[in-house]
Coordinates of C-alpha atoms and ligand atoms in Angstrom, one line a residue:
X548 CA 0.0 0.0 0.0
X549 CA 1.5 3.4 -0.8
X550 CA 2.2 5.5 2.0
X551 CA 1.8 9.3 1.8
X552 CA 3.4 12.1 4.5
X553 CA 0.9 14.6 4.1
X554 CA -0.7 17.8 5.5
X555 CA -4.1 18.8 4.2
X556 CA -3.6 22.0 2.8
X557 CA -0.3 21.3 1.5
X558 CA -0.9 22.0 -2.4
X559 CA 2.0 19.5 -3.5
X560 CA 0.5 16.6 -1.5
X561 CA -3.0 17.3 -3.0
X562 CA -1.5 16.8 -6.5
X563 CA -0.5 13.6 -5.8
X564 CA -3.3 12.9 -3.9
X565 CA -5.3 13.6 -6.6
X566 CA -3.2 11.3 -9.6
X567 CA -3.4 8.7 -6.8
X568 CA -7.0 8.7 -7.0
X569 CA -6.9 8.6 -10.7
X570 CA -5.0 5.6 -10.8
X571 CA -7.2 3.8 -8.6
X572 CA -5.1 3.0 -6.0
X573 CA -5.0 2.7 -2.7
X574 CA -3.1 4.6 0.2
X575 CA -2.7 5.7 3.6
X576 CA -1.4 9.2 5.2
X577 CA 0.3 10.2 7.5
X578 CA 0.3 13.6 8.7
X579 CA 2.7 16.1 9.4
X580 CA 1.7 19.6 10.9
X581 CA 3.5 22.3 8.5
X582 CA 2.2 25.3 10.7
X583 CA 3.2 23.3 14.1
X584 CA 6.8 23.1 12.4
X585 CA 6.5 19.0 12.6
X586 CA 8.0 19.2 9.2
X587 CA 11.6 20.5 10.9
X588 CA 11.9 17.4 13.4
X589 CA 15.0 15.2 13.2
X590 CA 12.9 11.6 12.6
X591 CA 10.9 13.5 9.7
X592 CA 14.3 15.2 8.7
X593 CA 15.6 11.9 8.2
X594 CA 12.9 11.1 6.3
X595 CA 12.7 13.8 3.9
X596 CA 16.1 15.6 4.2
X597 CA 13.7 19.1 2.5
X598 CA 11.6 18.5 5.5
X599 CA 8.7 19.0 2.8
X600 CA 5.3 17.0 2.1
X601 CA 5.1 15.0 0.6
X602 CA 7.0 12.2 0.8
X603 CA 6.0 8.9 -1.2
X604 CA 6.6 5.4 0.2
X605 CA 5.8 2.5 -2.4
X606 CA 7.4 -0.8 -1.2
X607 CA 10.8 -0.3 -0.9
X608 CA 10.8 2.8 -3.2
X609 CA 10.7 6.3 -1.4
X610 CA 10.3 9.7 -3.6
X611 CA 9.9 13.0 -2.7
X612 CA 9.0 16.1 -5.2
X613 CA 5.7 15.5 -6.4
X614 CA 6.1 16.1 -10.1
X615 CA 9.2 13.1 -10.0
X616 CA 5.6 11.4 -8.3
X617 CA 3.4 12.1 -10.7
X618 CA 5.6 11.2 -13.5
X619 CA 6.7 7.2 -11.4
X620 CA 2.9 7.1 -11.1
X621 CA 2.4 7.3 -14.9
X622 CA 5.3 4.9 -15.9
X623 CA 4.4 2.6 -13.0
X624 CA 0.7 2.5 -13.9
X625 CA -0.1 3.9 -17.2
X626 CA -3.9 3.8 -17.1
X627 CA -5.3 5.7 -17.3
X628 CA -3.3 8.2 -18.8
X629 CA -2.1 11.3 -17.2
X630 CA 0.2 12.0 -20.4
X631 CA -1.2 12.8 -24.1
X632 CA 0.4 10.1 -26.7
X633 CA 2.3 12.6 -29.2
X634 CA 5.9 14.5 -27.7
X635 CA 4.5 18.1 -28.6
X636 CA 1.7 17.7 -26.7
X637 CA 3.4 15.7 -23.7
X638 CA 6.0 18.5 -23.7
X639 CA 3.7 21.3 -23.5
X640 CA 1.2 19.6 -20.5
X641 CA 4.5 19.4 -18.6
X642 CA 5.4 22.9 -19.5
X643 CA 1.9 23.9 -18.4
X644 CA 2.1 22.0 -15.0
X645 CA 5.8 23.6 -14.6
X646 CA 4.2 27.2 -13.9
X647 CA 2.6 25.9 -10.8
X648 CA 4.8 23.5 -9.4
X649 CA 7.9 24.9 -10.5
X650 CA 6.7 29.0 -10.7
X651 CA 4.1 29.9 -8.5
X652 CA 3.8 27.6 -5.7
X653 CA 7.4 27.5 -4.3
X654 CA 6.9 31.7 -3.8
X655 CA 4.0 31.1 -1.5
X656 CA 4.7 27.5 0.8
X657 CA 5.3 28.6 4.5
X658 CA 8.8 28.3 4.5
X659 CA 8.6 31.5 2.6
X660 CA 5.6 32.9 4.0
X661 CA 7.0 32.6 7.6
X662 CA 10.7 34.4 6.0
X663 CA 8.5 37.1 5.0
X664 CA 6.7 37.8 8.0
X665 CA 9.5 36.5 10.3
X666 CA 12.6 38.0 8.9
X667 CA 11.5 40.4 6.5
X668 CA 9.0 41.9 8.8
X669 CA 6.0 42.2 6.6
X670 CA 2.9 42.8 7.3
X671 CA -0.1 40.6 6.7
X672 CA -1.8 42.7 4.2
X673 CA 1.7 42.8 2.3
X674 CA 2.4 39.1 2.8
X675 CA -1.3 38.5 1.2
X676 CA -0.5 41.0 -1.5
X677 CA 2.8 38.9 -2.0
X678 CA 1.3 35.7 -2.5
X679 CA -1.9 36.7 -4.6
X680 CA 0.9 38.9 -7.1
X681 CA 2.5 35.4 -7.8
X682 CA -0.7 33.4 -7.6
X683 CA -2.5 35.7 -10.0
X684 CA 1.2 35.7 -12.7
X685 CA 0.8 32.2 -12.9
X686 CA -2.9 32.1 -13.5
X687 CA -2.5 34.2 -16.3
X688 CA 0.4 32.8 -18.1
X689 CA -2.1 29.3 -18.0
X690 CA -5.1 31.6 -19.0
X691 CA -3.1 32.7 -22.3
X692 CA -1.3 29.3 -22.9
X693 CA -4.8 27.6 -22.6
X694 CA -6.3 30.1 -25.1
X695 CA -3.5 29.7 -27.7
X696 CA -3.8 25.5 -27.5
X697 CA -5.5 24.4 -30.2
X698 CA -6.3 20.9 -28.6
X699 CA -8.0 22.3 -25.1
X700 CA -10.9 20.3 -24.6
X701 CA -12.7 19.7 -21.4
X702 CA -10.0 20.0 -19.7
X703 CA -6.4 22.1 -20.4
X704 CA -5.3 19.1 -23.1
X705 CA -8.6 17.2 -24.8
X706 CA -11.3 15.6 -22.8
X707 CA -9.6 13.2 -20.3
X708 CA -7.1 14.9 -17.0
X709 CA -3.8 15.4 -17.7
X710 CA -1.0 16.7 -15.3
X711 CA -1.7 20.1 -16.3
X712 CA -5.4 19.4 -15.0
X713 CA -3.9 18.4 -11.5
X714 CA -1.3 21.3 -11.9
X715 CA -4.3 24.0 -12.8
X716 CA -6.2 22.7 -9.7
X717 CA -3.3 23.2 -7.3
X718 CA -2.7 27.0 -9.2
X719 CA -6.7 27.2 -9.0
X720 CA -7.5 26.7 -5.5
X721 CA -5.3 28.6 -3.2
X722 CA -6.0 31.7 -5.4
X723 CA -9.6 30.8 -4.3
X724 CA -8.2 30.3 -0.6
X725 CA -6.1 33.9 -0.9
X726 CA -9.0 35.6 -2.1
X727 CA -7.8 36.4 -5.8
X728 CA -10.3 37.5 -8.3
X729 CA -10.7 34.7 -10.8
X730 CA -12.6 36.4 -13.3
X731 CA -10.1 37.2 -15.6
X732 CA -9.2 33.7 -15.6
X733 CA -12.8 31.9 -17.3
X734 CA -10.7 28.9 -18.8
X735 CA -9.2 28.1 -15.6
X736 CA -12.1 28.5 -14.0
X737 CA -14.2 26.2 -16.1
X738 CA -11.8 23.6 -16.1
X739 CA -11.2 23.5 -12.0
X740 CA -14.6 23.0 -12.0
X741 CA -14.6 20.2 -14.4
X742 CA -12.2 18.7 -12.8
X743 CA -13.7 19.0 -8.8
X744 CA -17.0 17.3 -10.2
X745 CA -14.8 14.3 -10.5
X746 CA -14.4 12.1 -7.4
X747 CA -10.9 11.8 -8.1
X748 CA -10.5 15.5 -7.6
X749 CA -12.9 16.1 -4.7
X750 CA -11.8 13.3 -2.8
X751 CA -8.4 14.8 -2.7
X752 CA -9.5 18.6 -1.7
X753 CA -7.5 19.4 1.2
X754 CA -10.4 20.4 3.2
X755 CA -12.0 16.8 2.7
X756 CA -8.7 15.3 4.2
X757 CA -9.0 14.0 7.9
X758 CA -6.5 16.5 9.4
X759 CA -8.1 19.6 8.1
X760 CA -9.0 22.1 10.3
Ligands
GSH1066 N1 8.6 21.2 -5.1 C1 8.0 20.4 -4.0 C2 7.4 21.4 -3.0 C3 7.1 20.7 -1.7 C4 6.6 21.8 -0.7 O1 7.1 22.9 -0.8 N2 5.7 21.3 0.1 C5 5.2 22.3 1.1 C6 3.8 22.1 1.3 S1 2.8 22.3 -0.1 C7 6.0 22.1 2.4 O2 6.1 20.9 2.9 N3 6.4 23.1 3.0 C8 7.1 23.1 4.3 C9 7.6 24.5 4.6 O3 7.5 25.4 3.7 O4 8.2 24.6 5.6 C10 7.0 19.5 -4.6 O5 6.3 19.8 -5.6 O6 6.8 18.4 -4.0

Protein backbone atom coordinates (compact mmCIF):
# COMPACT_ATOMS: atom_id res chain seq x y z
CA UNK A 1 0.00 0.00 0.00
CA UNK A 2 1.51 3.39 -0.79
CA UNK A 3 2.16 5.51 1.99
CA UNK A 4 1.83 9.32 1.78
CA UNK A 5 3.44 12.05 4.53
CA UNK A 6 0.90 14.58 4.08
CA UNK A 7 -0.73 17.78 5.50
CA UNK A 8 -4.06 18.81 4.15
CA UNK A 9 -3.58 21.98 2.84
CA UNK A 10 -0.32 21.27 1.46
CA UNK A 11 -0.94 21.96 -2.41
CA UNK A 12 2.01 19.46 -3.47
CA UNK A 13 0.49 16.61 -1.51
CA UNK A 14 -2.97 17.35 -3.00
CA UNK A 15 -1.55 16.75 -6.47
CA UNK A 16 -0.47 13.62 -5.79
CA UNK A 17 -3.32 12.86 -3.88
CA UNK A 18 -5.32 13.56 -6.64
CA UNK A 19 -3.25 11.27 -9.64
CA UNK A 20 -3.40 8.69 -6.82
CA UNK A 21 -7.02 8.67 -6.99
CA UNK A 22 -6.94 8.56 -10.65
CA UNK A 23 -5.00 5.59 -10.80
CA UNK A 24 -7.24 3.83 -8.62
CA UNK A 25 -5.12 3.02 -6.01
CA UNK A 26 -4.97 2.74 -2.71
CA UNK A 27 -3.12 4.60 0.15
CA UNK A 28 -2.68 5.70 3.61
CA UNK A 29 -1.43 9.20 5.16
CA UNK A 30 0.31 10.25 7.53
CA UNK A 31 0.30 13.64 8.68
CA UNK A 32 2.68 16.13 9.42
CA UNK A 33 1.70 19.60 10.88
CA UNK A 34 3.51 22.26 8.53
CA UNK A 35 2.16 25.29 10.67
CA UNK A 36 3.23 23.27 14.05
CA UNK A 37 6.78 23.12 12.36
CA UNK A 38 6.50 19.00 12.65
CA UNK A 39 8.05 19.24 9.17
CA UNK A 40 11.60 20.52 10.87
CA UNK A 41 11.86 17.37 13.43
CA UNK A 42 14.96 15.18 13.17
CA UNK A 43 12.91 11.64 12.62
CA UNK A 44 10.89 13.46 9.66
CA UNK A 45 14.27 15.21 8.67
CA UNK A 46 15.63 11.88 8.20
CA UNK A 47 12.92 11.15 6.29
CA UNK A 48 12.74 13.76 3.93
CA UNK A 49 16.07 15.63 4.19
CA UNK A 50 13.68 19.11 2.53
CA UNK A 51 11.64 18.46 5.48
CA UNK A 52 8.73 19.03 2.77
CA UNK A 53 5.30 17.00 2.14
CA UNK A 54 5.14 14.95 0.59
CA UNK A 55 6.99 12.16 0.82
CA UNK A 56 6.01 8.91 -1.18
CA UNK A 57 6.61 5.40 0.17
CA UNK A 58 5.84 2.46 -2.43
CA UNK A 59 7.43 -0.77 -1.20
CA UNK A 60 10.85 -0.29 -0.93
CA UNK A 61 10.77 2.77 -3.23
CA UNK A 62 10.74 6.29 -1.40
CA UNK A 63 10.26 9.68 -3.63
CA UNK A 64 9.91 13.03 -2.74
CA UNK A 65 8.98 16.05 -5.23
CA UNK A 66 5.67 15.48 -6.37
CA UNK A 67 6.12 16.13 -10.15
CA UNK A 68 9.16 13.11 -10.03
CA UNK A 69 5.55 11.37 -8.29
CA UNK A 70 3.42 12.10 -10.66
CA UNK A 71 5.63 11.21 -13.52
CA UNK A 72 6.71 7.24 -11.38
CA UNK A 73 2.93 7.14 -11.06
CA UNK A 74 2.41 7.29 -14.91
CA UNK A 75 5.31 4.88 -15.94
CA UNK A 76 4.44 2.61 -13.02
CA UNK A 77 0.70 2.53 -13.92
CA UNK A 78 -0.15 3.95 -17.15
CA UNK A 79 -3.93 3.80 -17.14
CA UNK A 80 -5.34 5.75 -17.25
CA UNK A 81 -3.29 8.15 -18.77
CA UNK A 82 -2.12 11.33 -17.23
CA UNK A 83 0.21 12.04 -20.36
CA UNK A 84 -1.21 12.83 -24.12
CA UNK A 85 0.37 10.14 -26.70
CA UNK A 86 2.33 12.62 -29.18
CA UNK A 87 5.92 14.45 -27.71
CA UNK A 88 4.46 18.10 -28.63
CA UNK A 89 1.66 17.65 -26.69
CA UNK A 90 3.40 15.73 -23.68
CA UNK A 91 5.97 18.46 -23.70
CA UNK A 92 3.66 21.27 -23.50
CA UNK A 93 1.25 19.58 -20.52
CA UNK A 94 4.53 19.38 -18.56
CA UNK A 95 5.44 22.92 -19.45
CA UNK A 96 1.87 23.92 -18.41
CA UNK A 97 2.12 21.96 -15.02
CA UNK A 98 5.75 23.61 -14.59
CA UNK A 99 4.24 27.20 -13.87
CA UNK A 100 2.55 25.90 -10.79
CA UNK A 101 4.83 23.53 -9.43
CA UNK A 102 7.85 24.89 -10.49
CA UNK A 103 6.65 28.98 -10.69
CA UNK A 104 4.06 29.90 -8.46
CA UNK A 105 3.84 27.64 -5.69
CA UNK A 106 7.39 27.54 -4.31
CA UNK A 107 6.91 31.68 -3.85
CA UNK A 108 3.99 31.10 -1.50
CA UNK A 109 4.70 27.45 0.84
CA UNK A 110 5.27 28.62 4.49
CA UNK A 111 8.85 28.32 4.54
CA UNK A 112 8.60 31.46 2.57
CA UNK A 113 5.60 32.92 3.99
CA UNK A 114 6.97 32.61 7.59
CA UNK A 115 10.73 34.37 6.04
CA UNK A 116 8.51 37.14 4.98
CA UNK A 117 6.72 37.78 7.99
CA UNK A 118 9.52 36.51 10.33
CA UNK A 119 12.58 38.03 8.92
CA UNK A 120 11.54 40.40 6.47
CA UNK A 121 9.01 41.87 8.84
CA UNK A 122 6.00 42.23 6.60
CA UNK A 123 2.91 42.77 7.33
CA UNK A 124 -0.13 40.62 6.66
CA UNK A 125 -1.79 42.74 4.23
CA UNK A 126 1.74 42.81 2.30
CA UNK A 127 2.42 39.10 2.76
CA UNK A 128 -1.26 38.51 1.23
CA UNK A 129 -0.52 41.02 -1.50
CA UNK A 130 2.81 38.89 -2.04
CA UNK A 131 1.26 35.74 -2.53
CA UNK A 132 -1.90 36.72 -4.58
CA UNK A 133 0.92 38.88 -7.14
CA UNK A 134 2.50 35.41 -7.82
CA UNK A 135 -0.69 33.35 -7.61
CA UNK A 136 -2.46 35.65 -10.00
CA UNK A 137 1.16 35.74 -12.72
CA UNK A 138 0.79 32.19 -12.91
CA UNK A 139 -2.88 32.11 -13.51
CA UNK A 140 -2.45 34.16 -16.34
CA UNK A 141 0.36 32.82 -18.09
CA UNK A 142 -2.07 29.33 -17.97
CA UNK A 143 -5.10 31.62 -19.01
CA UNK A 144 -3.15 32.71 -22.30
CA UNK A 145 -1.25 29.29 -22.87
CA UNK A 146 -4.78 27.61 -22.64
CA UNK A 147 -6.26 30.07 -25.14
CA UNK A 148 -3.48 29.67 -27.70
CA UNK A 149 -3.79 25.55 -27.55
CA UNK A 150 -5.48 24.42 -30.22
CA UNK A 151 -6.32 20.92 -28.59
CA UNK A 152 -8.05 22.32 -25.10
CA UNK A 153 -10.95 20.33 -24.61
CA UNK A 154 -12.69 19.67 -21.36
CA UNK A 155 -10.05 19.97 -19.74
CA UNK A 156 -6.36 22.05 -20.44
CA UNK A 157 -5.29 19.06 -23.09
CA UNK A 158 -8.57 17.24 -24.79
CA UNK A 159 -11.32 15.61 -22.83
CA UNK A 160 -9.63 13.22 -20.29
CA UNK A 161 -7.12 14.89 -16.99
CA UNK A 162 -3.85 15.38 -17.72
CA UNK A 163 -1.00 16.66 -15.29
CA UNK A 164 -1.71 20.08 -16.34
CA UNK A 165 -5.41 19.45 -15.01
CA UNK A 166 -3.86 18.36 -11.45
CA UNK A 167 -1.27 21.28 -11.92
CA UNK A 168 -4.30 23.99 -12.79
CA UNK A 169 -6.25 22.66 -9.70
CA UNK A 170 -3.25 23.24 -7.34
CA UNK A 171 -2.71 27.04 -9.16
CA UNK A 172 -6.74 27.21 -8.98
CA UNK A 173 -7.54 26.74 -5.52
CA UNK A 174 -5.33 28.62 -3.21
CA UNK A 175 -6.01 31.68 -5.44
CA UNK A 176 -9.61 30.77 -4.35
CA UNK A 177 -8.22 30.27 -0.63
CA UNK A 178 -6.08 33.87 -0.91
CA UNK A 179 -9.03 35.62 -2.14
CA UNK A 180 -7.80 36.45 -5.82
CA UNK A 181 -10.25 37.45 -8.26
CA UNK A 182 -10.72 34.72 -10.76
CA UNK A 183 -12.64 36.41 -13.34
CA UNK A 184 -10.12 37.16 -15.61
CA UNK A 185 -9.19 33.72 -15.63
CA UNK A 186 -12.79 31.87 -17.35
CA UNK A 187 -10.68 28.94 -18.82
CA UNK A 188 -9.17 28.09 -15.59
CA UNK A 189 -12.11 28.51 -14.02
CA UNK A 190 -14.19 26.24 -16.14
CA UNK A 191 -11.78 23.58 -16.13
CA UNK A 192 -11.24 23.50 -11.96
CA UNK A 193 -14.55 22.99 -11.95
CA UNK A 194 -14.55 20.17 -14.39
CA UNK A 195 -12.22 18.75 -12.77
CA UNK A 196 -13.66 18.97 -8.84
CA UNK A 197 -16.98 17.31 -10.19
CA UNK A 198 -14.75 14.32 -10.45
CA UNK A 199 -14.42 12.12 -7.44
CA UNK A 200 -10.94 11.82 -8.10
CA UNK A 201 -10.48 15.49 -7.63
CA UNK A 202 -12.89 16.07 -4.69
CA UNK A 203 -11.82 13.26 -2.85
CA UNK A 204 -8.39 14.83 -2.69
CA UNK A 205 -9.54 18.59 -1.69
CA UNK A 206 -7.47 19.43 1.20
CA UNK A 207 -10.44 20.42 3.19
CA UNK A 208 -12.01 16.76 2.67
CA UNK A 209 -8.69 15.32 4.24
CA UNK A 210 -9.01 14.05 7.93
CA UNK A 211 -6.46 16.47 9.44
CA UNK A 212 -8.09 19.64 8.09
CA UNK A 213 -9.00 22.10 10.29
N1 LIG B 1 8.58 21.19 -5.12
C1 LIG B 1 8.03 20.43 -4.04
C2 LIG B 1 7.43 21.38 -3.04
C3 LIG B 1 7.07 20.71 -1.74
C4 LIG B 1 6.63 21.76 -0.74
O1 LIG B 1 7.06 22.92 -0.76
N2 LIG B 1 5.73 21.35 0.13
C5 LIG B 1 5.24 22.27 1.10
C6 LIG B 1 3.76 22.07 1.35
S1 LIG B 1 2.84 22.28 -0.13
C7 LIG B 1 5.97 22.06 2.41
O2 LIG B 1 6.12 20.94 2.86
N3 LIG B 1 6.42 23.14 3.00
C8 LIG B 1 7.11 23.10 4.26
C9 LIG B 1 7.64 24.46 4.57
O3 LIG B 1 7.48 25.36 3.75
O4 LIG B 1 8.20 24.59 5.65
C10 LIG B 1 6.96 19.46 -4.57
O5 LIG B 1 6.34 19.79 -5.58
O6 LIG B 1 6.77 18.39 -3.97
Amino acid sequence: MIKLYSYFRSQATFRVRIAINLKGLPHESEYRHLEKGEQYAADYKAINPQMMVPTFIDGPVKLTQSLAILEYLEEKHPEPPLLPKNPPARAWVRAFALINVADSHPLIVPRIRNYLTEVLEVSEPQKLAWIQHWLGLGLQAMESLLIAHGSMGRFCHGDSPTIADICLATQVFPATNFKCDLAPYPNCKRIYDTCMALPAFASAHPMKQPDAE
